[in-house]
Short mmCIF file of C-alpha atoms and ligand atoms in Angstrom, two decimals:
data_model
loop_
_atom_site.label_atom_id
_atom_site.label_comp_id
_atom_site.label_asym_id
_atom_site.label_seq_id
_atom_site.Cartn_x
_atom_site.Cartn_y
_atom_site.Cartn_z
CA MET A 94 -58.34 88.54 124.30
CA LYS A 95 -59.16 91.72 125.04
CA PRO A 96 -62.15 93.35 125.68
CA HIS A 97 -63.61 95.53 122.51
CA ASP A 98 -65.42 97.41 124.81
CA ASP A 99 -62.26 100.48 125.02
CA SER A 100 -64.22 101.91 128.11
CA GLY A 101 -62.35 99.41 130.68
CA PRO A 102 -58.59 100.40 133.03
CA LEU A 103 -55.66 99.45 130.06
CA ILE A 104 -52.17 99.22 132.24
CA ASP A 105 -49.53 99.16 130.30
CA ILE A 106 -47.21 96.02 130.30
CA ILE A 107 -43.57 96.84 130.21
CA ALA A 108 -40.86 94.38 129.19
CA GLY A 109 -37.33 94.98 127.93
CA ALA A 110 -34.74 92.51 128.31
CA ARG A 111 -34.66 87.79 129.47
CA PRO A 112 -35.43 88.62 132.28
CA ASN A 113 -38.31 90.66 132.23
CA PHE A 114 -40.01 88.35 130.21
CA MET A 115 -40.94 84.95 132.66
CA LYS A 116 -42.06 87.29 135.35
CA ILE A 117 -45.13 88.69 133.15
CA ALA A 118 -46.69 85.99 131.62
CA PRO A 119 -48.55 85.29 134.47
CA ILE A 120 -49.42 88.99 135.12
CA ILE A 121 -51.41 88.25 131.67
CA ARG A 122 -52.58 85.03 132.17
CA ALA A 123 -54.06 86.56 135.42
CA ILE A 124 -56.55 89.07 133.26
CA GLU A 125 -57.58 87.65 130.57
CA VAL A 126 -58.90 84.91 133.43
CA ARG A 127 -60.79 87.28 135.07
CA GLN A 128 -61.73 89.33 131.06
CA GLN A 129 -63.38 86.00 130.87
CA ALA A 130 -65.22 86.34 133.99
CA GLY A 131 -66.37 89.59 132.72
CA SER A 132 -63.99 92.19 133.81
CA MET A 133 -63.31 95.63 131.97
CA MET A 134 -59.10 95.99 132.86
CA ARG A 135 -57.56 96.17 129.71
CA TRP A 136 -53.81 95.72 129.10
CA ARG A 137 -51.02 97.06 126.85
CA LEU A 138 -47.58 94.64 126.17
CA VAL A 139 -44.81 97.03 125.31
CA HIS A 140 -41.95 95.45 124.24
CA THR A 141 -38.75 97.98 125.56
CA GLY A 142 -36.32 96.00 122.92
CA GLN A 143 -33.76 96.28 125.14
CA HIS A 144 -33.55 93.10 124.53
CA TYR A 145 -33.68 91.61 120.70
CA ASP A 146 -32.32 88.26 118.71
CA ALA A 147 -34.21 86.03 119.39
CA ARG A 148 -32.39 84.57 121.49
CA MET A 149 -32.83 86.55 124.47
CA SER A 150 -36.72 87.35 123.37
CA ALA A 151 -38.84 86.49 120.79
CA ASP A 152 -37.82 82.69 122.03
CA PHE A 153 -39.68 83.25 125.33
CA PHE A 154 -42.78 84.64 124.54
CA ASP A 155 -43.36 81.47 121.94
CA GLN A 156 -42.50 79.84 124.56
CA LEU A 157 -44.06 80.98 126.93
CA HIS A 158 -47.34 81.54 125.00
CA ILE A 159 -46.88 85.68 125.62
CA PRO A 160 -48.57 88.00 123.06
CA LYS A 161 -47.03 89.63 120.73
CA PRO A 162 -46.76 93.23 122.07
CA ASP A 163 -48.88 95.55 121.36
CA VAL A 164 -46.08 97.64 120.53
CA ASN A 165 -42.27 97.81 120.24
CA LEU A 166 -39.64 100.81 121.16
CA GLU A 167 -36.72 98.62 119.38
CA VAL A 168 -34.01 100.92 121.72
CA GLY A 169 -31.47 97.73 120.64
CA SER A 170 -28.52 98.00 122.39
CA GLY A 171 -26.32 101.24 124.40
CA THR A 172 -24.79 102.02 127.27
CA GLN A 173 -26.71 102.67 129.68
CA ALA A 174 -27.45 106.25 129.20
CA GLU A 175 -28.46 105.71 125.76
CA GLN A 176 -30.53 102.62 126.81
CA THR A 177 -32.28 104.68 129.31
CA ALA A 178 -33.16 107.95 126.81
CA ALA A 179 -33.90 106.25 124.25
CA ILE A 180 -36.08 104.25 126.44
CA MET A 181 -37.91 106.95 128.26
CA VAL A 182 -38.68 109.07 124.67
CA ARG A 183 -40.04 106.42 122.94
CA TYR A 184 -42.35 105.22 125.65
CA GLU A 185 -43.19 109.28 126.67
CA GLN A 186 -44.17 109.34 122.46
CA LEU A 187 -46.53 106.77 123.70
CA LEU A 188 -47.94 107.59 125.89
CA LEU A 189 -48.66 110.97 125.50
CA LYS A 190 -50.55 109.51 122.60
CA ALA A 191 -51.99 107.32 124.03
CA HIS A 192 -52.60 107.61 127.71
CA SER A 193 -52.33 104.37 130.14
CA SER A 194 -54.36 103.97 133.77
CA LEU A 195 -51.37 102.07 135.33
CA CYS A 196 -47.79 101.24 134.39
CA LEU A 197 -46.65 98.03 135.79
CA VAL A 198 -43.46 97.04 135.79
CA VAL A 199 -41.05 93.74 137.08
CA GLY A 200 -37.87 93.36 137.84
CA ASP A 201 -34.23 95.33 138.04
CA VAL A 202 -33.60 95.28 134.23
CA THR A 203 -32.94 99.55 132.34
CA SER A 204 -36.41 99.32 130.93
CA THR A 205 -38.56 98.76 134.53
CA MET A 206 -36.77 101.99 135.78
CA ALA A 207 -36.82 103.91 132.19
CA CYS A 208 -40.68 103.74 132.18
CA ALA A 209 -40.82 103.69 135.82
CA ILE A 210 -39.39 107.36 135.77
CA VAL A 211 -41.39 108.77 132.41
CA ALA A 212 -45.08 107.15 133.71
CA GLN A 213 -44.80 109.06 137.06
CA LYS A 214 -44.04 112.05 135.24
CA LEU A 215 -46.90 112.04 133.95
CA CYS A 216 -48.85 111.75 136.41
CA ILE A 217 -49.96 107.63 135.89
CA PRO A 218 -49.83 105.75 139.76
CA VAL A 219 -46.23 102.62 138.18
CA ALA A 220 -46.82 99.18 140.39
CA HIS A 221 -43.70 97.22 140.44
CA VAL A 222 -43.56 93.12 140.65
CA GLU A 223 -40.65 92.51 142.84
CA ALA A 224 -39.80 95.33 144.32
CA GLY A 225 -38.35 95.69 147.55
CA ILE A 226 -35.14 93.57 146.74
CA ARG A 227 -31.92 95.42 147.77
CA SER A 228 -28.33 93.96 146.99
CA GLY A 229 -26.77 97.30 149.11
CA ASP A 230 -24.09 96.32 146.03
CA TRP A 231 -24.42 100.25 144.09
CA THR A 232 -22.43 98.61 141.23
CA MET A 233 -24.42 96.86 139.89
CA PRO A 234 -26.74 98.66 137.65
CA GLU A 235 -29.89 96.64 138.74
CA GLU A 236 -29.68 97.54 142.23
CA ILE A 237 -29.74 102.09 141.12
CA ASN A 238 -32.76 100.38 139.51
CA ARG A 239 -34.58 99.48 141.85
CA MET A 240 -34.19 102.50 143.99
CA VAL A 241 -35.10 104.53 142.01
CA THR A 242 -37.58 102.92 140.96
CA ASP A 243 -38.76 102.04 144.43
CA ALA A 244 -38.45 105.87 145.03
CA ILE A 245 -41.23 106.67 142.81
CA THR A 246 -43.65 103.29 142.56
CA ASN A 247 -46.76 103.93 143.95
CA TYR A 248 -47.97 100.47 144.29
CA PHE A 249 -45.29 97.52 145.51
CA PHE A 250 -45.79 93.45 144.62
CA THR A 251 -43.52 91.65 147.03
CA THR A 252 -41.92 88.37 147.33
CA SER A 253 -40.61 88.51 150.59
CA GLU A 254 -41.00 89.47 153.92
CA VAL A 255 -37.43 90.74 153.80
CA ALA A 256 -37.96 93.21 150.61
CA ASN A 257 -40.98 94.21 152.81
CA GLN A 258 -38.47 95.38 155.28
CA ASN A 259 -36.78 97.38 153.14
CA LEU A 260 -39.63 99.02 151.99
CA ARG A 261 -41.15 99.90 155.66
CA ARG A 262 -37.50 100.96 156.39
CA ALA A 263 -37.18 102.97 153.12
CA GLY A 264 -40.64 105.15 154.47
CA VAL A 265 -43.21 102.95 152.44
CA GLY A 266 -46.81 102.43 154.08
CA ASP A 267 -48.34 98.76 154.66
CA GLU A 268 -50.70 99.88 152.74
CA ARG A 269 -49.04 99.64 149.70
CA ILE A 270 -47.33 96.59 150.18
CA PHE A 271 -48.49 93.52 148.27
CA PHE A 272 -46.63 90.68 150.07
CA VAL A 273 -47.50 88.13 146.64
CA GLY A 274 -45.35 85.89 145.75
CA ASN A 275 -43.26 85.49 142.88
CA THR A 276 -44.42 85.28 139.29
CA MET A 277 -40.67 84.32 137.72
CA ILE A 278 -41.81 80.82 140.07
CA ASP A 279 -45.21 81.22 139.03
CA THR A 280 -44.28 80.63 135.12
CA LEU A 281 -41.80 77.45 136.51
CA LEU A 282 -44.46 76.30 138.14
CA GLY A 283 -46.72 76.93 134.68
CA HIS A 284 -44.13 74.68 133.23
CA MET A 285 -42.55 72.61 134.75
CA ALA A 286 -44.26 69.28 132.79
CA ARG A 287 -43.13 70.56 129.10
CA PHE A 288 -39.24 70.97 130.26
CA THR A 289 -37.71 69.89 127.38
CA PRO A 290 -34.32 68.83 126.95
CA PRO A 291 -31.46 70.37 124.41
CA ALA A 292 -31.08 69.30 120.42
CA PHE A 293 -27.13 68.35 121.70
CA TRP A 294 -28.49 66.73 124.81
CA ALA A 295 -27.33 63.36 123.92
CA GLU A 296 -24.96 64.01 121.25
CA ALA A 297 -22.97 65.80 124.23
CA GLY A 298 -23.55 62.18 126.04
CA LEU A 299 -25.49 64.68 129.66
CA GLN A 300 -26.92 62.19 131.74
CA ALA A 301 -28.80 63.38 134.60
CA GLY A 302 -27.16 63.97 137.77
CA GLN A 303 -23.85 63.84 135.63
CA TYR A 304 -23.26 67.58 134.90
CA PHE A 305 -23.35 71.23 136.32
CA VAL A 306 -24.96 74.17 134.66
CA MET A 307 -22.73 77.72 134.68
CA THR A 308 -24.77 80.86 133.75
CA MET A 309 -22.38 83.94 133.79
CA HIS A 310 -22.42 87.18 132.18
CA ARG A 311 -21.59 90.09 135.83
CA PRO A 312 -19.07 92.67 134.23
CA ALA A 313 -17.89 92.44 137.33
CA ASN A 314 -16.55 88.80 136.46
CA VAL A 315 -16.83 88.43 132.72
CA ASP A 316 -15.62 91.90 131.40
CA THR A 317 -11.66 91.47 131.91
CA ALA A 318 -10.49 88.33 129.56
CA GLN A 319 -7.75 87.67 132.17
CA GLY A 320 -10.61 87.15 135.54
CA PHE A 321 -13.10 85.64 132.92
CA ALA A 322 -10.65 82.97 132.62
CA ALA A 323 -9.54 82.30 135.79
CA VAL A 324 -13.28 82.07 136.72
CA LEU A 325 -13.51 79.43 133.64
CA GLN A 326 -10.89 77.47 134.68
CA ALA A 327 -11.12 77.12 138.07
CA ILE A 328 -13.99 76.18 137.24
CA GLY A 329 -13.84 73.47 134.56
CA ASP A 330 -11.29 71.60 137.05
CA GLY A 331 -13.06 72.08 139.89
CA ALA A 332 -15.91 69.98 138.23
CA ARG A 333 -13.62 66.52 138.36
CA GLY A 334 -14.26 65.68 134.17
CA MET A 335 -17.88 66.47 134.43
CA THR A 336 -19.03 68.30 131.89
CA VAL A 337 -20.03 71.84 132.50
CA VAL A 338 -23.31 73.28 129.80
CA PHE A 339 -22.26 77.19 129.98
CA PRO A 340 -25.07 79.11 127.19
CA VAL A 341 -22.88 81.98 126.67
CA HIS A 342 -24.34 85.12 126.98
CA PRO A 343 -23.71 88.01 124.40
CA ARG A 344 -22.14 90.18 126.59
CA THR A 345 -20.28 87.53 128.03
CA ALA A 346 -20.21 86.05 124.06
CA LYS A 347 -17.43 89.42 123.49
CA THR A 348 -14.85 88.19 125.94
CA LEU A 349 -15.11 84.82 125.35
CA ALA A 350 -13.99 86.03 121.17
CA ALA A 351 -10.60 86.67 123.20
CA LEU A 352 -9.69 83.99 125.14
CA GLY A 353 -7.29 81.18 124.95
CA ASP A 354 -7.11 77.44 125.68
CA LEU A 355 -9.72 76.70 127.91
CA PRO A 356 -10.78 73.60 130.13
CA LYS A 357 -12.37 70.52 126.99
CA ASN A 358 -14.91 69.50 129.75
CA LEU A 359 -16.38 73.14 129.17
CA LEU A 360 -19.57 73.17 126.65
CA PHE A 361 -20.14 76.23 125.40
CA VAL A 362 -23.82 76.51 123.49
CA ASP A 363 -26.29 79.36 122.54
CA PRO A 364 -28.78 81.07 125.12
CA GLN A 365 -30.69 78.51 125.70
CA PRO A 366 -35.18 78.97 125.16
CA TYR A 367 -36.77 78.48 129.03
CA LEU A 368 -37.34 75.43 128.41
CA GLU A 369 -34.12 74.00 127.48
CA PHE A 370 -32.31 76.19 129.62
CA ASN A 371 -35.12 74.92 133.11
CA TYR A 372 -34.56 71.32 131.89
CA LEU A 373 -30.66 71.56 132.44
CA VAL A 374 -31.62 73.45 135.48
CA LYS A 375 -33.95 70.99 136.65
CA ASN A 376 -31.48 67.26 136.20
CA ALA A 377 -28.01 68.68 136.87
CA LYS A 378 -25.65 68.14 139.39
CA ALA A 379 -25.39 71.51 140.05
CA VAL A 380 -25.45 75.15 139.24
CA ILE A 381 -22.25 77.32 138.96
CA THR A 382 -23.77 81.01 138.48
CA ASP A 383 -23.45 84.85 138.82
CA SER A 384 -27.09 85.50 138.02
CA GLY A 385 -30.13 86.53 140.59
CA GLY A 386 -33.57 84.86 138.76
CA VAL A 387 -31.38 81.13 138.29
CA THR A 388 -30.73 81.35 141.39
CA GLU A 389 -34.18 81.52 142.88
CA GLU A 390 -35.29 78.47 140.49
CA THR A 391 -32.64 76.16 141.80
CA THR A 392 -34.61 77.36 145.21
CA VAL A 393 -37.51 75.99 143.99
CA MET A 394 -36.05 73.26 142.25
CA GLY A 395 -33.76 72.10 144.98
CA ILE A 396 -30.17 72.27 143.15
CA PRO A 397 -28.33 73.93 144.30
CA CYS A 398 -26.75 76.64 143.55
CA ILE A 399 -23.48 78.30 144.15
CA THR A 400 -23.02 81.82 143.17
CA MET A 401 -20.01 83.53 141.90
CA ARG A 402 -20.91 86.79 143.70
CA ASN A 403 -20.01 89.19 146.96
CA THR A 404 -24.25 89.86 147.41
CA THR A 405 -27.15 88.79 146.90
CA GLU A 406 -30.50 91.00 146.84
CA ARG A 407 -32.54 87.20 147.28
CA PRO A 408 -31.64 86.25 150.59
CA GLU A 409 -34.08 84.22 150.49
CA THR A 410 -32.45 81.55 148.61
CA VAL A 411 -29.65 81.27 151.14
CA THR A 412 -31.31 81.41 154.33
CA VAL A 413 -33.98 79.28 153.39
CA GLY A 414 -32.52 77.39 149.98
CA THR A 415 -29.72 76.05 147.16
CA ASN A 416 -28.04 79.00 147.20
CA GLU A 417 -24.48 79.83 148.21
CA LEU A 418 -22.53 82.98 148.18
CA ILE A 419 -19.09 82.20 147.38
CA GLY A 420 -18.15 85.88 145.83
CA THR A 421 -15.70 86.00 143.12
CA ASP A 422 -12.33 85.11 143.26
CA PRO A 423 -11.76 82.34 141.19
CA ALA A 424 -9.85 80.50 144.66
CA GLN A 425 -13.67 79.94 146.04
CA VAL A 426 -14.23 77.71 143.67
CA LYS A 427 -12.89 74.24 144.08
CA PRO A 428 -13.77 74.27 147.98
CA ALA A 429 -17.57 74.44 147.26
CA LEU A 430 -16.98 71.94 144.66
CA ASP A 431 -15.49 69.20 147.18
CA ARG A 432 -18.39 70.02 149.65
CA LEU A 433 -21.45 69.09 146.98
CA PHE A 434 -18.82 66.20 145.52
CA ALA A 435 -18.62 65.41 149.24
CA GLY A 436 -22.98 65.24 149.47
CA GLN A 437 -22.49 67.98 152.11
CA TRP A 438 -25.30 70.70 150.27
CA LYS A 439 -28.35 71.69 152.23
CA LYS A 440 -31.32 70.58 151.02
CA GLY A 441 -32.92 73.78 151.35
CA SER A 442 -36.82 74.54 151.13
CA VAL A 443 -38.80 76.79 149.16
CA PRO A 444 -39.05 80.21 150.81
CA GLU A 445 -42.86 81.52 151.38
CA LEU A 446 -45.70 82.14 149.19
CA TRP A 447 -43.44 80.72 146.23
CA ASP A 448 -46.82 79.64 145.02
CA GLY A 449 -47.87 79.41 141.49
CA LYS A 450 -50.08 81.94 142.39
CA ALA A 451 -47.96 85.24 142.44
CA GLY A 452 -49.76 86.67 139.01
CA GLU A 453 -53.28 85.88 140.35
CA ARG A 454 -52.18 88.04 143.42
CA ILE A 455 -51.13 90.63 141.75
CA VAL A 456 -54.66 90.98 138.59
CA GLU A 457 -57.19 90.36 142.01
CA ARG A 458 -55.28 93.51 143.57
CA LEU A 459 -54.30 95.86 140.47
CA GLU A 460 -58.22 95.13 139.73
CA ARG A 461 -59.33 96.98 143.37
CA LEU A 462 -56.67 99.50 142.84
CA VAL A 463 -57.07 100.95 139.04
CA GLY A 464 -60.67 99.41 139.31
C1 UD1 B 585 -29.62 92.77 130.89
C2 UD1 B 585 -29.63 93.62 132.48
C3 UD1 B 585 -29.89 91.91 133.46
C4 UD1 B 585 -30.10 91.24 133.34
C5 UD1 B 585 -29.68 90.41 132.08
C6 UD1 B 585 -30.29 89.03 131.83
C7 UD1 B 585 -30.21 95.68 132.98
C8 UD1 B 585 -28.70 96.90 133.64
N1 UD1 B 585 -28.96 94.45 132.89
O1 UD1 B 585 -27.74 92.96 131.80
O2 UD1 B 585 -30.05 92.99 135.08
O3 UD1 B 585 -29.68 89.68 134.35
O4 UD1 B 585 -30.03 91.58 130.69
O5 UD1 B 585 -30.04 88.77 130.51
O6 UD1 B 585 -30.76 95.84 132.12
N2 UD1 B 585 -27.19 91.57 123.37
C9 UD1 B 585 -26.93 91.34 122.39
N3 UD1 B 585 -28.86 90.71 121.86
C10 UD1 B 585 -29.51 90.83 122.70
C11 UD1 B 585 -29.29 91.89 123.68
C12 UD1 B 585 -27.65 92.17 124.27
O7 UD1 B 585 -25.89 90.78 121.61
O8 UD1 B 585 -30.44 90.30 122.96
C13 UD1 B 585 -25.89 93.16 124.07
C14 UD1 B 585 -25.95 93.74 124.46
O9 UD1 B 585 -25.63 94.62 122.82
C15 UD1 B 585 -25.15 94.09 124.79
C16 UD1 B 585 -25.09 92.98 125.88
O10 UD1 B 585 -25.49 91.56 125.08
O11 UD1 B 585 -23.36 94.44 123.98
C17 UD1 B 585 -25.48 93.13 126.93
O12 UD1 B 585 -27.05 93.94 127.05
P1 UD1 B 585 -27.44 95.18 128.52
O13 UD1 B 585 -28.63 94.89 127.27
O14 UD1 B 585 -26.69 95.57 128.23
O15 UD1 B 585 -27.94 93.86 128.84
P2 UD1 B 585 -27.58 92.84 129.56
O16 UD1 B 585 -25.71 92.84 129.83
O17 UD1 B 585 -27.70 91.07 129.47
#
């Protein structure tokens, strides 16, 4: 619902790629609740079109009950610079036609950075949800996106005390840092009762606790055929005959198409919708991944998580949660799985304020900031 009176402050909510959608859903829901209580705050949902396949985008809108975007910039695929440029040009055109009071960006994708730059240059304040996290790895485009975005953000909504410290160290005053928790976890907790087995569950003979889930899409792991084949072999072998369900990201599919024989226990499936993917994770023996968001979800669900990266911008998933970084060398997969099979994986607990209420805290604060 949107108020008919257009005199209230208008917040642009930016979403571009798959990991953004679960982060904006609880914020929109919280604004709607405030509106029902009489708030004049309005929002405009801007989809940049960075992810455009139904399986990477529309399925998430449907399942998470996210309203249809007010605007779709339809930028599509491209290099980092092409996507950044296209988003900037089209978002600037939108703002010049119809200004907003604040630009709210989430996460670390190209759309996050591109829209933050455009808004700030038009003197529109920027709020960043999931601000302050850092991997320290400049080879990841996401790290550049985080640093650039935070350099020009006015209001920082954070998921952890480590993120707060990173921001303070960069000179951000405490009056602009709001430790609110994790909107991705709001969505996880809010939809957990609706998680549903994927169509292939029975046919593949999957049983709770008796299979693995794997996701892999970072350039360092999947962009060379030889390296990726070695990763797949190590995981297939290390799983001791158990099925490894692997929803394949479009970037990964391109490399996969060029590979020869692969271990028979790897089950390649399309990118899964949210409710099916998290059903698979919640019932898995463990998850093997190079994603950031998945390490947060496994931590909250108490599922062991083996991350094939050398760094993480989410250290609490390791220090508090169930995640462990094993690096990108395939030789490290077997020792990690051996420890898991020996029952030696840590149990973990849930980080502070990851309680399902981050969206409410953000909107309560936004109302004071723009109201
Ligand atoms: C992006 C994000 C990353 C996030 C990931 C999750 C950046 C820099 N990276 O990476 O943080 O973890 O999304 O999915 O923003 N493609 C399709 N269909 C789509 C979308 C993409 O076929 O709907 C293809 C593109 O043409 C491209 C490849 O997948 O070849 C990668 O897409 P891209 O948007 O460049 O980045 P991601 O690797 O998805």
